[in-house]
């Protein structure tokens, strides 16, 4: 259940970025997550609205882009699509492969809600 | 500079991304755990400055991490100086048990947290004098899922798999076992009773994860295989003092 910790780490970063850009809020957050990142994506989706409720990112949409699992064989150099617990080369069957995609855990991009124009703000104050 | 351990405090994290445009996404491309990773790097630099080799011990609850450390301390007394940071959900039983074997041990009680993170380790360092210490073990919270995602600043990951758990655990918990720099098949004294645990099958599952880490069977209770583990510790210490300042590696990530 470290998905809550991940949400906190995400919200810390996003809040800092929002403050830096003087944004009023955040409407959308996009993450890139690989199957070997150790994240249960369904749990993350459940945890996000709860942990962001009182934050800058309240109400933001969380988009998660999943990457494929790919390895490069250290023997024959072939690139294979593999499964979580079988990272063997699909060409020559060597187990000595290197993961080239599939363990990403990235904050990809954020859509900020920018401060209202000055005229609107004046109207609001009045 | 941090007043506790002398590490360099993090510079304020700023992003040099372009100012956001209304209705357009601003590209960030930063690790979700970047804050933790930065703290872990600071921990690692601190350990390197002191010349301490740090091992992160991970396993299920009850796989024998504390027993391994207690027996290791008895075997290596006079050869190396050890210290332990203990992660535990609720008690300090393990830390007390290790102190009884003469090992300085600091307890981190994580409450509900299922893993240690780099900041918790940094906080624990306030209570631990590492002067003259060769080996610092971080005994992570017993859990085969969450601890694998958090760099603590260690130099090596040691994962224990006890024989009663079954030999296919690496296939079931690929993230954890892929991170292992050494796999210890613990409680090998039970092997005669467990005809369904095959050490070769456990090793096979590890290789399927493209992990070349050495695999040793051992029993902290009977002492069988403990020499292999002690030999690995010696070799790691020699290697780390040779490479310490230029080639310290984070947990394997590609």
mmCIF file of C-alpha atoms in Angstrom:
data_model
loop_
_atom_site.group_PDB
_atom_site.id
_atom_site.type_symbol
_atom_site.label_atom_id
_atom_site.label_comp_id
_atom_site.label_asym_id
_atom_site.label_seq_id
_atom_site.Cartn_x
_atom_site.Cartn_y
_atom_site.Cartn_z
ATOM 1 C CA UNK A 1 0.000 0.000 0.000
ATOM 2 C CA UNK A 2 2.719 2.511 -0.835
ATOM 3 C CA UNK A 3 0.371 4.061 -3.403
ATOM 4 C CA UNK A 4 -0.615 6.621 -0.744
ATOM 5 C CA UNK A 5 3.055 7.555 -0.300
ATOM 6 C CA UNK A 6 3.316 7.897 -4.065
ATOM 7 C CA UNK A 7 0.268 10.179 -4.121
ATOM 8 C CA UNK A 8 1.856 12.335 -1.441
ATOM 9 C CA UNK A 9 5.122 12.534 -3.394
ATOM 10 C CA UNK A 10 3.148 13.431 -6.512
ATOM 11 C CA UNK A 11 1.115 16.130 -4.755
ATOM 12 C CA UNK A 12 4.247 17.637 -3.180
ATOM 13 C CA UNK A 13 5.833 17.990 -6.602
ATOM 14 C CA UNK A 14 2.695 19.303 -8.286
ATOM 15 C CA UNK A 15 1.976 21.827 -5.523
ATOM 16 C CA UNK A 16 5.530 23.130 -5.744
ATOM 17 C CA UNK A 17 5.275 23.483 -9.516
ATOM 18 C CA UNK A 18 1.882 25.195 -9.242
ATOM 19 C CA UNK A 19 3.245 27.689 -6.715
ATOM 20 C CA UNK A 20 6.271 28.307 -8.895
ATOM 21 C CA UNK A 21 4.035 29.114 -11.880
ATOM 22 C CA UNK A 22 1.557 31.052 -9.738
ATOM 23 C CA UNK A 23 -1.180 28.711 -10.917
ATOM 24 C CA UNK A 24 -4.565 28.704 -9.246
ATOM 25 C CA UNK A 25 -4.918 24.959 -9.469
ATOM 26 C CA UNK A 26 -4.345 21.882 -11.547
ATOM 27 C CA UNK A 27 -6.827 20.367 -13.985
ATOM 28 C CA UNK A 28 -4.939 17.338 -15.281
ATOM 29 C CA UNK A 29 -1.890 15.291 -14.310
ATOM 30 C CA UNK A 30 -0.324 12.743 -16.616
ATOM 31 C CA UNK A 31 1.911 9.939 -15.319
ATOM 32 C CA UNK A 32 3.952 7.338 -17.172
ATOM 33 C CA UNK A 33 4.182 4.041 -15.306
ATOM 34 C CA UNK A 34 5.796 0.762 -16.319
ATOM 35 C CA UNK A 35 4.580 -2.665 -15.170
ATOM 36 C CA UNK A 36 7.854 -3.183 -13.243
ATOM 37 C CA UNK A 37 7.641 0.121 -11.348
ATOM 38 C CA UNK A 38 6.001 -1.703 -8.447
ATOM 39 C CA UNK A 39 2.831 0.373 -8.569
ATOM 40 C CA UNK A 40 -0.674 -1.004 -8.473
ATOM 41 C CA UNK A 41 -2.284 1.402 -10.927
ATOM 42 C CA UNK A 42 -5.855 0.663 -9.820
ATOM 43 C CA UNK A 43 -4.888 1.472 -6.219
ATOM 44 C CA UNK A 44 -3.188 4.672 -7.313
ATOM 45 C CA UNK A 45 -6.357 5.737 -9.145
ATOM 46 C CA UNK A 46 -8.385 5.065 -5.984
ATOM 47 C CA UNK A 47 -5.911 6.793 -3.683
ATOM 48 C CA UNK A 48 -5.493 9.943 -5.773
ATOM 49 C CA UNK A 49 -8.919 11.602 -5.274
ATOM 50 C CA UNK A 50 -8.726 10.876 -1.545
ATOM 51 C CA UNK A 51 -5.239 12.239 -1.010
ATOM 52 C CA UNK A 52 -5.687 15.242 -3.305
ATOM 53 C CA UNK A 53 -9.018 16.318 -1.808
ATOM 54 C CA UNK A 54 -7.611 19.248 0.180
ATOM 55 C CA UNK A 55 -4.722 20.067 -2.114
ATOM 56 C CA UNK A 56 -3.907 22.255 -5.087
ATOM 57 C CA UNK A 57 -4.816 19.338 -7.312
ATOM 58 C CA UNK A 58 -8.313 18.733 -5.917
ATOM 59 C CA UNK A 59 -10.598 17.650 -8.739
ATOM 60 C CA UNK A 60 -7.736 17.143 -11.186
ATOM 61 C CA UNK A 61 -7.959 14.306 -13.688
ATOM 62 C CA UNK A 62 -5.247 11.672 -13.319
ATOM 63 C CA UNK A 63 -4.172 10.178 -16.648
ATOM 64 C CA UNK A 64 -1.882 7.172 -16.490
ATOM 65 C CA UNK A 65 0.005 6.042 -19.549
ATOM 66 C CA UNK A 66 1.376 2.507 -19.244
ATOM 67 C CA UNK A 67 4.607 1.582 -20.995
ATOM 68 C CA UNK A 68 5.362 -1.818 -22.559
ATOM 69 C CA UNK A 69 7.888 -4.249 -21.076
ATOM 70 C CA UNK A 70 10.829 -4.513 -23.457
ATOM 71 C CA UNK A 71 14.297 -5.996 -23.070
ATOM 72 C CA UNK A 72 17.452 -5.990 -25.163
ATOM 73 C CA UNK A 73 19.359 -9.270 -25.249
ATOM 74 C CA UNK A 74 22.956 -8.957 -24.099
ATOM 75 C CA UNK A 75 23.826 -11.982 -26.231
ATOM 76 C CA UNK A 76 22.171 -11.478 -29.630
ATOM 77 C CA UNK A 77 21.057 -7.862 -29.291
ATOM 78 C CA UNK A 78 17.421 -8.598 -30.211
ATOM 79 C CA UNK A 79 14.673 -6.513 -28.633
ATOM 80 C CA UNK A 80 11.712 -8.490 -27.260
ATOM 81 C CA UNK A 81 8.379 -7.692 -25.652
ATOM 82 C CA UNK A 82 8.315 -9.737 -22.462
ATOM 83 C CA UNK A 83 6.106 -10.445 -19.448
ATOM 84 C CA UNK A 84 6.562 -9.404 -15.814
ATOM 85 C CA UNK A 85 8.344 -12.499 -14.592
ATOM 86 C CA UNK A 86 9.924 -13.735 -17.824
ATOM 87 C CA UNK A 87 12.463 -11.267 -19.104
ATOM 88 C CA UNK A 88 14.275 -13.848 -21.260
ATOM 89 C CA UNK A 89 15.167 -13.023 -24.878
ATOM 90 C CA UNK A 90 12.373 -14.214 -27.194
ATOM 91 C CA UNK A 91 14.886 -14.709 -30.045
ATOM 92 C CA UNK A 92 17.723 -16.779 -28.542
ATOM 93 C CA UNK A 93 16.260 -17.677 -25.118
ATOM 94 C CA UNK A 94 19.209 -16.119 -23.191
ATOM 95 C CA UNK A 95 18.181 -14.848 -19.748
ATOM 96 C CA UNK A 96 20.874 -12.154 -19.799
ATOM 97 C CA UNK A 97 18.799 -9.232 -20.985
ATOM 98 C CA UNK A 98 18.567 -5.584 -20.094
ATOM 99 C CA UNK A 99 15.289 -3.827 -19.469
ATOM 100 C CA UNK A 100 14.884 -0.935 -21.901
ATOM 101 C CA UNK A 101 11.274 -0.047 -21.094
ATOM 102 C CA UNK A 102 8.871 -0.975 -18.315
ATOM 103 C CA UNK A 103 10.058 0.370 -14.950
ATOM 104 C CA UNK A 104 9.217 4.046 -15.489
ATOM 105 C CA UNK A 105 7.571 6.032 -12.702
ATOM 106 C CA UNK A 106 7.342 9.522 -14.126
ATOM 107 C CA UNK A 107 5.385 12.711 -13.729
ATOM 108 C CA UNK A 108 4.969 13.402 -17.414
ATOM 109 C CA UNK A 109 3.041 16.646 -17.619
ATOM 110 C CA UNK A 110 0.590 18.869 -15.789
ATOM 111 C CA UNK A 111 -2.177 21.201 -16.966
ATOM 112 C CA UNK A 112 -2.356 24.196 -14.664
ATOM 113 C CA UNK A 113 -5.339 26.431 -14.060
ATOM 114 C CA UNK A 114 -3.884 29.894 -14.320
ATOM 115 C CA UNK A 115 -4.890 32.920 -12.276
ATOM 116 C CA UNK A 116 -8.026 34.713 -13.479
ATOM 117 C CA UNK A 117 -7.474 37.837 -15.614
ATOM 118 C CA UNK A 118 -7.196 41.085 -13.675
ATOM 119 C CA UNK A 119 -10.571 42.434 -14.889
ATOM 120 C CA UNK A 120 -12.414 39.383 -13.660
ATOM 121 C CA UNK A 121 -10.612 39.598 -10.350
ATOM 122 C CA UNK A 122 -11.753 43.197 -9.908
ATOM 123 C CA UNK A 123 -15.310 42.202 -10.702
ATOM 124 C CA UNK A 124 -15.056 39.399 -8.179
ATOM 125 C CA UNK A 125 -13.810 41.736 -5.447
ATOM 126 C CA UNK A 126 -16.617 44.165 -6.095
ATOM 127 C CA UNK B 1 24.761 21.805 5.749
ATOM 128 C CA UNK B 2 22.614 19.461 7.805
ATOM 129 C CA UNK B 3 23.414 19.712 11.506
ATOM 130 C CA UNK B 4 22.711 16.037 12.176
ATOM 131 C CA UNK B 5 25.025 14.179 9.884
ATOM 132 C CA UNK B 6 26.857 16.877 7.980
ATOM 133 C CA UNK B 7 25.256 16.033 4.655
ATOM 134 C CA UNK B 8 24.595 18.770 2.152
ATOM 135 C CA UNK B 9 20.998 19.912 2.329
ATOM 136 C CA UNK B 10 18.990 19.719 -0.846
ATOM 137 C CA UNK B 11 18.901 22.782 -2.997
ATOM 138 C CA UNK B 12 15.336 24.009 -3.381
ATOM 139 C CA UNK B 13 13.778 21.901 -6.084
ATOM 140 C CA UNK B 14 12.931 24.098 -8.973
ATOM 141 C CA UNK B 15 11.949 23.207 -12.431
ATOM 142 C CA UNK B 16 13.165 25.022 -15.481
ATOM 143 C CA UNK B 17 10.021 24.245 -17.429
ATOM 144 C CA UNK B 18 8.542 26.944 -19.621
ATOM 145 C CA UNK B 19 5.695 29.038 -18.180
ATOM 146 C CA UNK B 20 2.380 27.228 -18.641
ATOM 147 C CA UNK B 21 0.004 28.185 -21.431
ATOM 148 C CA UNK B 22 -3.735 28.110 -20.730
ATOM 149 C CA UNK B 23 -5.271 24.783 -21.708
ATOM 150 C CA UNK B 24 -1.886 23.257 -22.586
ATOM 151 C CA UNK B 25 -0.012 20.650 -20.630
ATOM 152 C CA UNK B 26 3.360 21.659 -19.188
ATOM 153 C CA UNK B 27 5.950 18.943 -19.653
ATOM 154 C CA UNK B 28 7.693 17.916 -16.423
ATOM 155 C CA UNK B 29 9.247 14.453 -17.006
ATOM 156 C CA UNK B 30 10.522 14.024 -13.477
ATOM 157 C CA UNK B 31 10.603 10.846 -11.402
ATOM 158 C CA UNK B 32 7.622 10.546 -9.100
ATOM 159 C CA UNK B 33 9.983 9.625 -6.288
ATOM 160 C CA UNK B 34 12.594 12.243 -7.203
ATOM 161 C CA UNK B 35 12.497 13.827 -3.733
ATOM 162 C CA UNK B 36 13.158 10.472 -2.092
ATOM 163 C CA UNK B 37 15.889 9.682 -4.610
ATOM 164 C CA UNK B 38 17.635 12.990 -3.865
ATOM 165 C CA UNK B 39 17.570 12.299 -0.135
ATOM 166 C CA UNK B 40 18.871 8.776 -0.836
ATOM 167 C CA UNK B 41 21.785 10.220 -2.803
ATOM 168 C CA UNK B 42 22.602 12.524 0.101
ATOM 169 C CA UNK B 43 22.491 9.551 2.493
ATOM 170 C CA UNK B 44 24.806 7.617 0.173
ATOM 171 C CA UNK B 45 27.309 10.463 -0.032
ATOM 172 C CA UNK B 46 27.259 10.682 3.763
ATOM 173 C CA UNK B 47 27.953 6.924 4.047
ATOM 174 C CA UNK B 48 30.739 7.205 1.474
ATOM 175 C CA UNK B 49 32.389 10.044 3.356
ATOM 176 C CA UNK B 50 32.415 7.890 6.484
ATOM 177 C CA UNK B 51 33.559 4.804 4.567
ATOM 178 C CA UNK B 52 30.561 2.694 5.629
ATOM 179 C CA UNK B 53 29.151 -0.015 3.373
ATOM 180 C CA UNK B 54 25.358 0.003 3.631
ATOM 181 C CA UNK B 55 23.166 -3.020 2.909
ATOM 182 C CA UNK B 56 19.385 -2.907 2.609
ATOM 183 C CA UNK B 57 17.920 -6.189 3.878
ATOM 184 C CA UNK B 58 14.488 -7.023 2.483
ATOM 185 C CA UNK B 59 12.173 -10.028 2.803
ATOM 186 C CA UNK B 60 8.728 -11.153 3.905
ATOM 187 C CA UNK B 61 7.983 -10.890 7.629
ATOM 188 C CA UNK B 62 9.604 -13.784 9.456
ATOM 189 C CA UNK B 63 12.122 -14.791 6.786
ATOM 190 C CA UNK B 64 14.952 -14.506 9.307
ATOM 191 C CA UNK B 65 16.536 -11.084 8.747
ATOM 192 C CA UNK B 66 17.154 -10.442 12.448
ATOM 193 C CA UNK B 67 18.430 -13.988 13.078
ATOM 194 C CA UNK B 68 20.835 -13.591 10.155
ATOM 195 C CA UNK B 69 22.193 -10.351 11.623
ATOM 196 C CA UNK B 70 22.523 -11.787 15.138
ATOM 197 C CA UNK B 71 24.470 -14.841 13.903
ATOM 198 C CA UNK B 72 26.571 -12.686 11.563
ATOM 199 C CA UNK B 73 27.494 -10.389 14.452
ATOM 200 C CA UNK B 74 28.647 -13.380 16.507
ATOM 201 C CA UNK B 75 30.703 -14.749 13.598
ATOM 202 C CA UNK B 76 32.265 -11.466 12.517
ATOM 203 C CA UNK B 77 33.025 -10.017 15.946
ATOM 204 C CA UNK B 78 36.557 -8.666 15.947
ATOM 205 C CA UNK B 79 36.683 -8.610 12.146
ATOM 206 C CA UNK B 80 34.137 -5.918 11.252
ATOM 207 C CA UNK B 81 32.184 -3.355 13.208
ATOM 208 C CA UNK B 82 28.474 -3.511 12.451
ATOM 209 C CA UNK B 83 25.481 -1.295 13.150
ATOM 210 C CA UNK B 84 21.808 -1.733 12.320
ATOM 211 C CA UNK B 85 18.859 0.488 11.504
ATOM 212 C CA UNK B 86 15.705 -1.508 12.204
ATOM 213 C CA UNK B 87 12.424 -0.818 10.462
ATOM 214 C CA UNK B 88 9.439 -2.237 12.260
ATOM 215 C CA UNK B 89 5.733 -1.431 12.141
ATOM 216 C CA UNK B 90 5.107 -1.426 15.850
ATOM 217 C CA UNK B 91 7.748 -2.867 18.189
ATOM 218 C CA UNK B 92 11.430 -2.535 19.067
ATOM 219 C CA UNK B 93 11.822 -6.278 19.735
ATOM 220 C CA UNK B 94 14.302 -6.773 16.900
ATOM 221 C CA UNK B 95 16.493 -3.828 17.895
ATOM 222 C CA UNK B 96 16.626 -5.097 21.480
ATOM 223 C CA UNK B 97 17.446 -8.577 20.261
ATOM 224 C CA UNK B 98 20.378 -7.236 18.223
ATOM 225 C CA UNK B 99 21.684 -5.030 21.038
ATOM 226 C CA UNK B 100 21.856 -8.194 23.131
ATOM 227 C CA UNK B 101 24.360 -9.451 20.526
ATOM 228 C CA UNK B 102 26.426 -6.294 20.975
ATOM 229 C CA UNK B 103 25.285 -4.517 17.797
ATOM 230 C CA UNK B 104 24.339 -0.831 18.036
ATOM 231 C CA UNK B 105 20.766 -0.797 16.713
ATOM 232 C CA UNK B 106 18.417 2.112 16.138
ATOM 233 C CA UNK B 107 14.714 1.478 15.777
ATOM 234 C CA UNK B 108 12.474 3.217 13.257
ATOM 235 C CA UNK B 109 8.885 2.476 14.180
ATOM 236 C CA UNK B 110 7.017 3.147 10.965
ATOM 237 C CA UNK B 111 3.482 2.959 12.342
ATOM 238 C CA UNK B 112 1.346 2.154 9.343
ATOM 239 C CA UNK B 113 4.066 2.706 6.744
ATOM 240 C CA UNK B 114 4.860 -0.511 4.944
ATOM 241 C CA UNK B 115 8.382 0.495 3.906
ATOM 242 C CA UNK B 116 11.306 2.670 4.928
ATOM 243 C CA UNK B 117 12.151 5.755 2.907
ATOM 244 C CA UNK B 118 15.321 7.811 2.595
ATOM 245 C CA UNK B 119 14.104 10.520 4.964
ATOM 246 C CA UNK B 120 13.369 8.010 7.751
ATOM 247 C CA UNK B 121 16.879 6.616 7.386
ATOM 248 C CA UNK B 122 18.342 10.115 7.512
ATOM 249 C CA UNK B 123 16.397 10.806 10.722
ATOM 250 C CA UNK B 124 17.594 7.537 12.272
ATOM 251 C CA UNK B 125 21.201 8.539 11.589
ATOM 252 C CA UNK B 126 20.870 11.222 14.280
ATOM 253 C CA UNK B 127 20.839 8.467 16.862
ATOM 254 C CA UNK B 128 23.636 6.380 15.419
ATOM 255 C CA UNK B 129 27.359 7.067 15.698
ATOM 256 C CA UNK B 130 28.875 5.563 12.552
ATOM 257 C CA UNK B 131 32.479 6.414 13.452
ATOM 258 C CA UNK B 132 34.554 3.277 12.920
ATOM 259 C CA UNK B 133 31.579 1.286 11.597
ATOM 260 C CA UNK B 134 32.359 -0.893 8.543
ATOM 261 C CA UNK B 135 28.921 -2.285 7.778
ATOM 262 C CA UNK B 136 25.536 -0.689 8.304
ATOM 263 C CA UNK B 137 22.544 -2.955 7.789
ATOM 264 C CA UNK B 138 19.169 -1.419 7.180
ATOM 265 C CA UNK B 139 16.611 -4.062 8.113
ATOM 266 C CA UNK B 140 13.613 -2.989 6.077
ATOM 267 C CA UNK B 141 9.990 -3.597 7.039
ATOM 268 C CA UNK B 142 9.035 -7.218 6.298
ATOM 269 C CA UNK B 143 7.217 -6.872 2.970
ATOM 270 C CA UNK B 144 8.005 -8.127 -0.535
ATOM 271 C CA UNK B 145 6.218 -5.279 -2.323
ATOM 272 C CA UNK B 146 6.677 -1.709 -1.144
ATOM 273 C CA UNK B 147 10.306 -1.523 0.089
ATOM 274 C CA UNK B 148 11.556 -2.318 -3.429
ATOM 275 C CA UNK B 149 10.409 1.070 -4.736
ATOM 276 C CA UNK B 150 12.305 3.274 -2.276
ATOM 277 C CA UNK B 151 16.026 3.965 -2.539
ATOM 278 C CA UNK B 152 17.426 4.528 0.962
ATOM 279 C CA UNK B 153 20.994 5.382 0.018
ATOM 280 C CA UNK B 154 22.237 1.803 0.364
ATOM 281 C CA UNK B 155 25.052 0.321 -1.713
ATOM 282 C CA UNK B 156 23.571 -3.173 -2.066
ATOM 283 C CA UNK B 157 20.184 -4.861 -1.769
ATOM 284 C CA UNK B 158 20.132 -8.239 -0.035
ATOM 285 C CA UNK B 159 16.862 -10.166 -0.348
ATOM 286 C CA UNK B 160 16.025 -13.150 1.850
ATOM 287 C CA UNK B 161 13.633 -15.894 0.792
ATOM 288 C CA UNK B 162 12.973 -18.457 3.508
ATOM 289 C CA UNK B 163 12.348 -22.043 2.489
ATOM 290 C CA UNK B 164 8.792 -22.293 3.941
ATOM 291 C CA UNK B 165 7.672 -19.447 1.666
ATOM 292 C CA UNK B 166 8.032 -21.466 -1.536
ATOM 293 C CA UNK B 167 10.601 -21.399 -4.309
ATOM 294 C CA UNK B 168 8.497 -19.423 -6.817
ATOM 295 C CA UNK B 169 8.499 -16.153 -4.850
ATOM 296 C CA UNK B 170 10.808 -14.381 -7.341
ATOM 297 C CA UNK B 171 8.196 -14.981 -10.074
ATOM 298 C CA UNK B 172 5.422 -13.646 -7.826
ATOM 299 C CA UNK B 173 7.294 -10.535 -6.642
ATOM 300 C CA UNK B 174 9.410 -9.584 -9.669
ATOM 301 C CA UNK B 175 10.002 -5.955 -8.649
ATOM 302 C CA UNK B 176 11.563 -6.970 -5.336
ATOM 303 C CA UNK B 177 13.675 -9.837 -6.645
ATOM 304 C CA UNK B 178 14.839 -7.905 -9.696
ATOM 305 C CA UNK B 179 16.348 -5.368 -7.291
ATOM 306 C CA UNK B 180 18.388 -8.002 -5.396
ATOM 307 C CA UNK B 181 22.185 -7.844 -5.568
ATOM 308 C CA UNK B 182 22.283 -11.033 -3.500
ATOM 309 C CA UNK B 183 19.572 -13.631 -2.832
ATOM 310 C CA UNK B 184 19.786 -15.625 0.392
ATOM 311 C CA UNK B 185 17.650 -18.758 0.686
ATOM 312 C CA UNK B 186 17.265 -18.739 4.453
ATOM 313 C CA UNK B 187 16.194 -21.474 6.900
ATOM 314 C CA UNK B 188 17.947 -24.099 4.786
ATOM 315 C CA UNK B 189 17.901 -26.362 7.871
ATOM 316 C CA UNK B 190 14.201 -26.934 7.061
ATOM 317 C CA UNK B 191 14.906 -28.208 3.532
ATOM 318 C CA UNK B 192 14.773 -31.902 4.529
ATOM 319 C CA UNK B 193 11.191 -31.312 5.714
ATOM 320 C CA UNK B 194 10.118 -29.258 2.702
ATOM 321 C CA UNK B 195 10.350 -31.517 -0.322
ATOM 322 C CA UNK B 196 8.561 -28.918 -2.468
ATOM 323 C CA UNK B 197 11.245 -26.226 -2.087
ATOM 324 C CA UNK B 198 13.949 -26.589 -4.696
ATOM 325 C CA UNK B 199 16.825 -24.045 -4.388
ATOM 326 C CA UNK B 200 17.598 -24.528 -8.099
ATOM 327 C CA UNK B 201 14.016 -23.574 -8.977
ATOM 328 C CA UNK B 202 14.264 -20.411 -6.843
ATOM 329 C CA UNK B 203 17.468 -19.501 -8.661
ATOM 330 C CA UNK B 204 15.815 -20.265 -12.009
ATOM 331 C CA UNK B 205 12.960 -17.853 -11.193
ATOM 332 C CA UNK B 206 15.561 -15.171 -10.372
ATOM 333 C CA UNK B 207 17.335 -15.685 -13.728
ATOM 334 C CA UNK B 208 13.974 -15.365 -15.522
ATOM 335 C CA UNK B 209 14.006 -11.800 -14.156
ATOM 336 C CA UNK B 210 17.376 -11.298 -15.906
ATOM 337 C CA UNK B 211 19.028 -10.961 -12.513
ATOM 338 C CA UNK B 212 22.599 -12.360 -12.336
ATOM 339 C CA UNK B 213 22.844 -11.969 -8.514
ATOM 340 C CA UNK B 214 24.552 -14.772 -6.574
ATOM 341 C CA UNK B 215 22.255 -17.140 -4.631
ATOM 342 C CA UNK B 216 23.315 -18.773 -1.350
ATOM 343 C CA UNK B 217 21.386 -21.233 0.816
ATOM 344 C CA UNK B 218 22.041 -20.732 4.488
ATOM 345 C CA UNK B 219 20.733 -21.293 7.984
ATOM 346 C CA UNK B 220 21.411 -18.784 10.746
ATOM 347 C CA UNK B 221 20.305 -21.498 13.168
ATOM 348 C CA UNK B 222 22.581 -24.358 12.121
ATOM 349 C CA UNK B 223 25.315 -22.126 10.688
ATOM 350 C CA UNK B 224 25.225 -23.954 7.330
ATOM 351 C CA UNK B 225 26.162 -21.671 4.418
ATOM 352 C CA UNK B 226 27.015 -18.756 6.710
ATOM 353 C CA UNK B 227 30.608 -18.769 5.451
ATOM 354 C CA UNK B 228 29.439 -18.007 1.889
ATOM 355 C CA UNK B 229 27.538 -14.990 3.182
ATOM 356 C CA UNK B 230 30.479 -13.788 5.273
ATOM 357 C CA UNK B 231 32.734 -14.221 2.225
ATOM 358 C CA UNK B 232 30.350 -12.126 0.146
ATOM 359 C CA UNK B 233 30.410 -9.413 2.848
ATOM 360 C CA UNK B 234 34.227 -9.401 2.830
ATOM 361 C CA UNK B 235 34.357 -9.211 -0.972
ATOM 362 C CA UNK B 236 31.765 -6.402 -1.024
ATOM 363 C CA UNK B 237 33.747 -4.425 1.551
ATOM 364 C CA UNK B 238 36.956 -4.786 -0.445
ATOM 365 C CA UNK B 239 35.188 -3.858 -3.665
ATOM 366 C CA UNK B 240 33.435 -0.881 -2.122
ATOM 367 C CA UNK B 241 36.538 0.594 -0.545
ATOM 368 C CA UNK B 242 38.217 0.297 -3.919
ATOM 369 C CA UNK B 243 35.393 1.920 -5.831
ATOM 370 C CA UNK B 244 33.709 3.909 -3.119
ATOM 371 C CA UNK B 245 34.361 7.410 -4.422
ATOM 372 C CA UNK B 246 33.744 6.989 -8.104
ATOM 373 C CA UNK B 247 31.450 4.109 -8.777
ATOM 374 C CA UNK B 248 28.874 3.743 -6.061
ATOM 375 C CA UNK B 249 25.737 2.364 -7.577
ATOM 376 C CA UNK B 250 22.115 2.906 -6.737
ATOM 377 C CA UNK B 251 19.736 -0.070 -6.677
ATOM 378 C CA UNK B 252 19.658 -1.526 -10.134
ATOM 379 C CA UNK B 253 17.433 0.483 -12.380
ATOM 380 C CA UNK B 254 17.530 0.504 -16.116
#
